[in-house]
PDB file of C-alpha atoms in Angstrom:
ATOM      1  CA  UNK V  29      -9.369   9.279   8.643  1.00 60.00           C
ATOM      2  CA  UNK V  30      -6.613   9.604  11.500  1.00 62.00           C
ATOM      3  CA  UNK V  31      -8.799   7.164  13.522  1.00 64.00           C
ATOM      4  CA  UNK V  32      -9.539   4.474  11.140  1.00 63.00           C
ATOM      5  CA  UNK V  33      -5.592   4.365  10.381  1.00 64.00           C
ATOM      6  CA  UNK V  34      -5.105   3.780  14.357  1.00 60.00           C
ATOM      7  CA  UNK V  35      -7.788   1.154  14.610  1.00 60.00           C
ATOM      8  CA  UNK V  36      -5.980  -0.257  12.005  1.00 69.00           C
ATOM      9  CA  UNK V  37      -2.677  -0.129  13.903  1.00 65.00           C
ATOM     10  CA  UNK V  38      -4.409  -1.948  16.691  1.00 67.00           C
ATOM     11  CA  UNK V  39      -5.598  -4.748  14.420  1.00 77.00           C
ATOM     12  CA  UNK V  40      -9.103  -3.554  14.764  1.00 76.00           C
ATOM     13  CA  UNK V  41     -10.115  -3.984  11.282  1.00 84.00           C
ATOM     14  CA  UNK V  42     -14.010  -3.288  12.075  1.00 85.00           C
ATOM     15  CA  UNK V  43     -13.779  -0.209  13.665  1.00 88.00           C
ATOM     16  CA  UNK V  44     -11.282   0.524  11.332  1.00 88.00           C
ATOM     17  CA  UNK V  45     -13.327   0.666   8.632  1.00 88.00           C
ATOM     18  CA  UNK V  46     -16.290   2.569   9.859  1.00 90.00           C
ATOM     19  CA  UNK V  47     -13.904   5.193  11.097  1.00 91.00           C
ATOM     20  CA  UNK V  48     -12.741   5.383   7.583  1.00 91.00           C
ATOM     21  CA  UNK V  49     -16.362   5.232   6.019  1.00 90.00           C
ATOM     22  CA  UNK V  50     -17.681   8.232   8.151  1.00 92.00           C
ATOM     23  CA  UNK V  51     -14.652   9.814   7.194  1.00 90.00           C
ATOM     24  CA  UNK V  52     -15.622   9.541   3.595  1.00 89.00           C
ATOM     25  CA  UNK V  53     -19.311  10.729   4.603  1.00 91.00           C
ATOM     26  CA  UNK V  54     -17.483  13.451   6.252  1.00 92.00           C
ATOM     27  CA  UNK V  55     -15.323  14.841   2.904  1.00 89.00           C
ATOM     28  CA  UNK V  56     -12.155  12.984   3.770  1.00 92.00           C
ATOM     29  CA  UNK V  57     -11.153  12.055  -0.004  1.00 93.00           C
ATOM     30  CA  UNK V  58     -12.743   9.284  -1.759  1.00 94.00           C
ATOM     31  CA  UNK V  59      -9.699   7.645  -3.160  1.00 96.00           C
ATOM     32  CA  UNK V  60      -7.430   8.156   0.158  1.00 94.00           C
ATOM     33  CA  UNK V  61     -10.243   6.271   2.102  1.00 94.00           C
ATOM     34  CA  UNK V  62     -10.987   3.265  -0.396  1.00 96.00           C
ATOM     35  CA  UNK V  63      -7.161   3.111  -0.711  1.00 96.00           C
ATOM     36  CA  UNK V  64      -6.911   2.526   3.076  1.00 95.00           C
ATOM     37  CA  UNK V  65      -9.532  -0.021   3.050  1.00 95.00           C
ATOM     38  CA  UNK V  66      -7.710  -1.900   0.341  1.00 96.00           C
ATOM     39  CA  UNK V  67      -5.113  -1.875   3.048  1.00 94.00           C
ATOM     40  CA  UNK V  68      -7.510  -2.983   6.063  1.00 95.00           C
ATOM     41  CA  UNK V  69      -8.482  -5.966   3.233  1.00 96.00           C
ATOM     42  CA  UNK V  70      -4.876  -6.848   2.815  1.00 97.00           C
ATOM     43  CA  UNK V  71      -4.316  -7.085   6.390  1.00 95.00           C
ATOM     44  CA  UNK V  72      -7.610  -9.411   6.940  1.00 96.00           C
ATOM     45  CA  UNK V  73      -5.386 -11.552   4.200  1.00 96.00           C
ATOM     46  CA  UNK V  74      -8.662 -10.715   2.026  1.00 97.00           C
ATOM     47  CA  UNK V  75      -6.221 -10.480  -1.055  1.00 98.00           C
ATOM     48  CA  UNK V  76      -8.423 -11.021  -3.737  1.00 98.00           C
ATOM     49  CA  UNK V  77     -10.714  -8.097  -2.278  1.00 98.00           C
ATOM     50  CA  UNK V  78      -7.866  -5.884  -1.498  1.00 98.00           C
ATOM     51  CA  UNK V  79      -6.570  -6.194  -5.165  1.00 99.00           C
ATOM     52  CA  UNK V  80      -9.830  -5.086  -6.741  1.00 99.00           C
ATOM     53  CA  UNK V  81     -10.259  -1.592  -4.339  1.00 98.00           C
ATOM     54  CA  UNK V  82      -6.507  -0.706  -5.077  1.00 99.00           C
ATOM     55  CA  UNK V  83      -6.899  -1.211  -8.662  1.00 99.00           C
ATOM     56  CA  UNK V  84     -10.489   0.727  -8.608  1.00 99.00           C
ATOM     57  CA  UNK V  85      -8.760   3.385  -6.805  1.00 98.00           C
ATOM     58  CA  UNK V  86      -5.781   3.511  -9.305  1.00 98.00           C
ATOM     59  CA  UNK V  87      -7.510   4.013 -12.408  1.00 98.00           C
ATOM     60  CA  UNK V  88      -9.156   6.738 -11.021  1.00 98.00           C
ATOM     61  CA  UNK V  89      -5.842   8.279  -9.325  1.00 97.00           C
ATOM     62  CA  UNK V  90      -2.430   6.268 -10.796  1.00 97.00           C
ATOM     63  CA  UNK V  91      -0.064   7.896  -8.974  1.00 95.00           C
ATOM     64  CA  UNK V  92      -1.348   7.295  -5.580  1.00 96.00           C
ATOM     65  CA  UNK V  93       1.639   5.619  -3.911  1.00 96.00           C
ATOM     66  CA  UNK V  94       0.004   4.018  -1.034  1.00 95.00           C
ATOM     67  CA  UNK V  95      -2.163   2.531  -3.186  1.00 98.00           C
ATOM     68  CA  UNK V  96       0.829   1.690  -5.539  1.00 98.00           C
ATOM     69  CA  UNK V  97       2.915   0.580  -2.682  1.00 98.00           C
ATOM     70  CA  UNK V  98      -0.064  -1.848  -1.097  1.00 98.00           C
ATOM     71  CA  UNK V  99      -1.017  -3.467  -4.867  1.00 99.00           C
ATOM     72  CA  UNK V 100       2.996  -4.648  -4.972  1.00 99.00           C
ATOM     73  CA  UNK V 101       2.249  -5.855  -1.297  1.00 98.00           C
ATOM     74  CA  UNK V 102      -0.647  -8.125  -2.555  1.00 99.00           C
ATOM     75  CA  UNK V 103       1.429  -8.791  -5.772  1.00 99.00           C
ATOM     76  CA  UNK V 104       4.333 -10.093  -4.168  1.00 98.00           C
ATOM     77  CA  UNK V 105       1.891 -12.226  -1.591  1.00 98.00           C
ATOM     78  CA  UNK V 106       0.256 -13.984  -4.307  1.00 98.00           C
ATOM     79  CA  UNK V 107       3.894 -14.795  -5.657  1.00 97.00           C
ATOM     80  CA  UNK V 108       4.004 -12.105  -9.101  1.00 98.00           C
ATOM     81  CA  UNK V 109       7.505 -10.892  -7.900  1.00 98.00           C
ATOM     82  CA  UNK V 110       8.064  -9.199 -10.986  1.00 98.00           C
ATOM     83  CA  UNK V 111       4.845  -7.158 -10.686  1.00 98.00           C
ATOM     84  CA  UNK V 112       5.124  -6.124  -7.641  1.00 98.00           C
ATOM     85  CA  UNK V 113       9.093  -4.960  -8.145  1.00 98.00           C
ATOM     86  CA  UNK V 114       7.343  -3.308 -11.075  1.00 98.00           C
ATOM     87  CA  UNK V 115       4.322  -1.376  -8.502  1.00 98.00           C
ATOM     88  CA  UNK V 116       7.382  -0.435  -6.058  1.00 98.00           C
ATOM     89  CA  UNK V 117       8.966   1.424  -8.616  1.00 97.00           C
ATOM     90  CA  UNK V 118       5.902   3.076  -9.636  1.00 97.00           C
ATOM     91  CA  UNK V 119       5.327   3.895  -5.785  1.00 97.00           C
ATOM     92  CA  UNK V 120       8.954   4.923  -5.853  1.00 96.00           C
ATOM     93  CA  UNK V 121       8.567   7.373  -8.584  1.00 94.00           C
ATOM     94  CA  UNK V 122       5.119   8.758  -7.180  1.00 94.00           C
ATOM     95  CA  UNK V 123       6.953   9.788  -4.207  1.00 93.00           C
ATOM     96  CA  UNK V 124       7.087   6.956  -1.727  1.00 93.00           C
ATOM     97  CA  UNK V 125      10.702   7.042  -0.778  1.00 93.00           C
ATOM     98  CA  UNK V 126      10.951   4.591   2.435  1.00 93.00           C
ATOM     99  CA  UNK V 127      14.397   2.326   1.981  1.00 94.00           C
ATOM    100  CA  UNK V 128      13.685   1.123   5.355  1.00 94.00           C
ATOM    101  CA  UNK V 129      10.241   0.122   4.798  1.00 94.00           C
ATOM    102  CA  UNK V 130      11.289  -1.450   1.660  1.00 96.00           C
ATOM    103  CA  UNK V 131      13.953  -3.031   3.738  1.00 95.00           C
ATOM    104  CA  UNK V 132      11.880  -4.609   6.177  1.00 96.00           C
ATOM    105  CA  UNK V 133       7.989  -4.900   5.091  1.00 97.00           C
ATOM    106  CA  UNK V 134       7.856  -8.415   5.728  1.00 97.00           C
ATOM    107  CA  UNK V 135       5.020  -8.790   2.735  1.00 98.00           C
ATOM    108  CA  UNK V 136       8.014  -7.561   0.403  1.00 98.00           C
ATOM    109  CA  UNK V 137      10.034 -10.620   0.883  1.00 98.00           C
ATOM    110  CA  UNK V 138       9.614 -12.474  -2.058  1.00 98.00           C
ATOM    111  CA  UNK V 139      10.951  -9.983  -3.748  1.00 98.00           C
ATOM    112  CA  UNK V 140      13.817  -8.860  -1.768  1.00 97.00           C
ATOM    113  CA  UNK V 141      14.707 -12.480  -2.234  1.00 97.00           C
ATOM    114  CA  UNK V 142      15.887 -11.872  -5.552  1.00 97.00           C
ATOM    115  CA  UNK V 143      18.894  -9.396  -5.782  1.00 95.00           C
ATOM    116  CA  UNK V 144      18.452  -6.656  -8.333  1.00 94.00           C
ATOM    117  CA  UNK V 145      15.198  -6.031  -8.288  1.00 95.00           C
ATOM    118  CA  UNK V 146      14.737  -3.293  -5.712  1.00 96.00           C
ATOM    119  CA  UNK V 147      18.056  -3.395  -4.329  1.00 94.00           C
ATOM    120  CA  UNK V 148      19.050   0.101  -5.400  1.00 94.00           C
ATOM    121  CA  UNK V 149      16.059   1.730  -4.019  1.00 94.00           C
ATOM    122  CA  UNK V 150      16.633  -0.671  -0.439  1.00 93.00           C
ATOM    123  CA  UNK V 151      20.199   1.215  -0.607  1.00 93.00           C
ATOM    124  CA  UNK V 152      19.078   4.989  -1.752  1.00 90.00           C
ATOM    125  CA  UNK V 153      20.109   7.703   1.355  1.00 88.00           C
ATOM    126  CA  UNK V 154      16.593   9.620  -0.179  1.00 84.00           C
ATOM    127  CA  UNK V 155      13.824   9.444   2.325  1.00 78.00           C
ATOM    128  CA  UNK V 156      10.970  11.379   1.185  1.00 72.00           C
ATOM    129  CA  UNK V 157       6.765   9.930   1.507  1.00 66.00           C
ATOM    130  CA  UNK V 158       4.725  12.060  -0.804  1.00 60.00           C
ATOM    131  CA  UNK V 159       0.791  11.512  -0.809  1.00 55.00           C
ATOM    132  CA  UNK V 160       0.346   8.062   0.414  1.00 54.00           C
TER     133      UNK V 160
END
C-alpha cells in the first residue's frame, strides 16, 4: 500500500495503481485501497471516475475520512462548494483534523473563497488525522 501511495507522490499514476492492486491481492484492506485509487483518479483529473470509487467506498465505510476528504476535493472541482464544505466537515468529524491542509489544498479553493464555510476548522489549533 506504502508503495502505491509513493508512486503516487511521484505522479506515477500507473505504477501507482498496480502497487495498490497487489496490495489488495495481498490483504491490504479493500476500502483503504479503492479509496486511494479514487485519489490516483482525481489526480489523472478523471473526476467523474474518481467520484463513483469514493462514493462506492463510502457506502460501504461512511466514515472513512480520506475518502470523505477526497469526495469534497472532487466536489469543490466540479464547482458544488456547498457539498464539498459539507464532505469536509464530515472528514472533520471522522477524524481528519489538518487546518493546514485545509489551508492550502489548492483543490479546496473554491471553497475557501467563501468566508464561513470552513473558516473555523482553517483556524482550529487541533491537529489530529485518524484513519485516512
Amino acid at each position: 500500500m506504502l508503495l502505491g501511495l509513493a508512486f503516487s507522490a511521484a505522479n506515477d499514476l500507473p505504477a501507482a495503481e498496480k502497487a495498490l492492486r497487489q496490495a489488495q491481492q495481498l490483504g491490504s484492506e479493500k476500502d483503504l485501497v479503492e479509496a486511494s485509487i479514487g485519489m490516483l483518479r482525481i489526480q489523472a483529473r478523471r473526476l467523474s471516475e474518481a467520484e463513483v470509487i469514493l462514493r462506492t467506498v463510502l457506502l460501504r465505510d461512511p466514515l472513512l475520512s480520506g475518502a470523505l476528504y477526497n469526495l469534497a476535493c472532487v466536489r469543490a472541482l466540479r464547482g458544488d462548494v456547498a457539498e464539498a464544505a459539507a464532505l469536509i466537515r464530515m472528514s472533520w468529524h471522522a477524524g481528519f483534523k489538518d487546518p493546514d491542509q485545509l489551508r492550502s489544498d489548492p483543490m479546496l479553493a473554491p471553497v475557501r473563497a467563501h468566508p464561513g464555510l470552513i473558516d473555523d476548522l482553517i483556524a482550529s489549533p487541533i491537529r489530529h488525522c485518524g484513519t485516512y
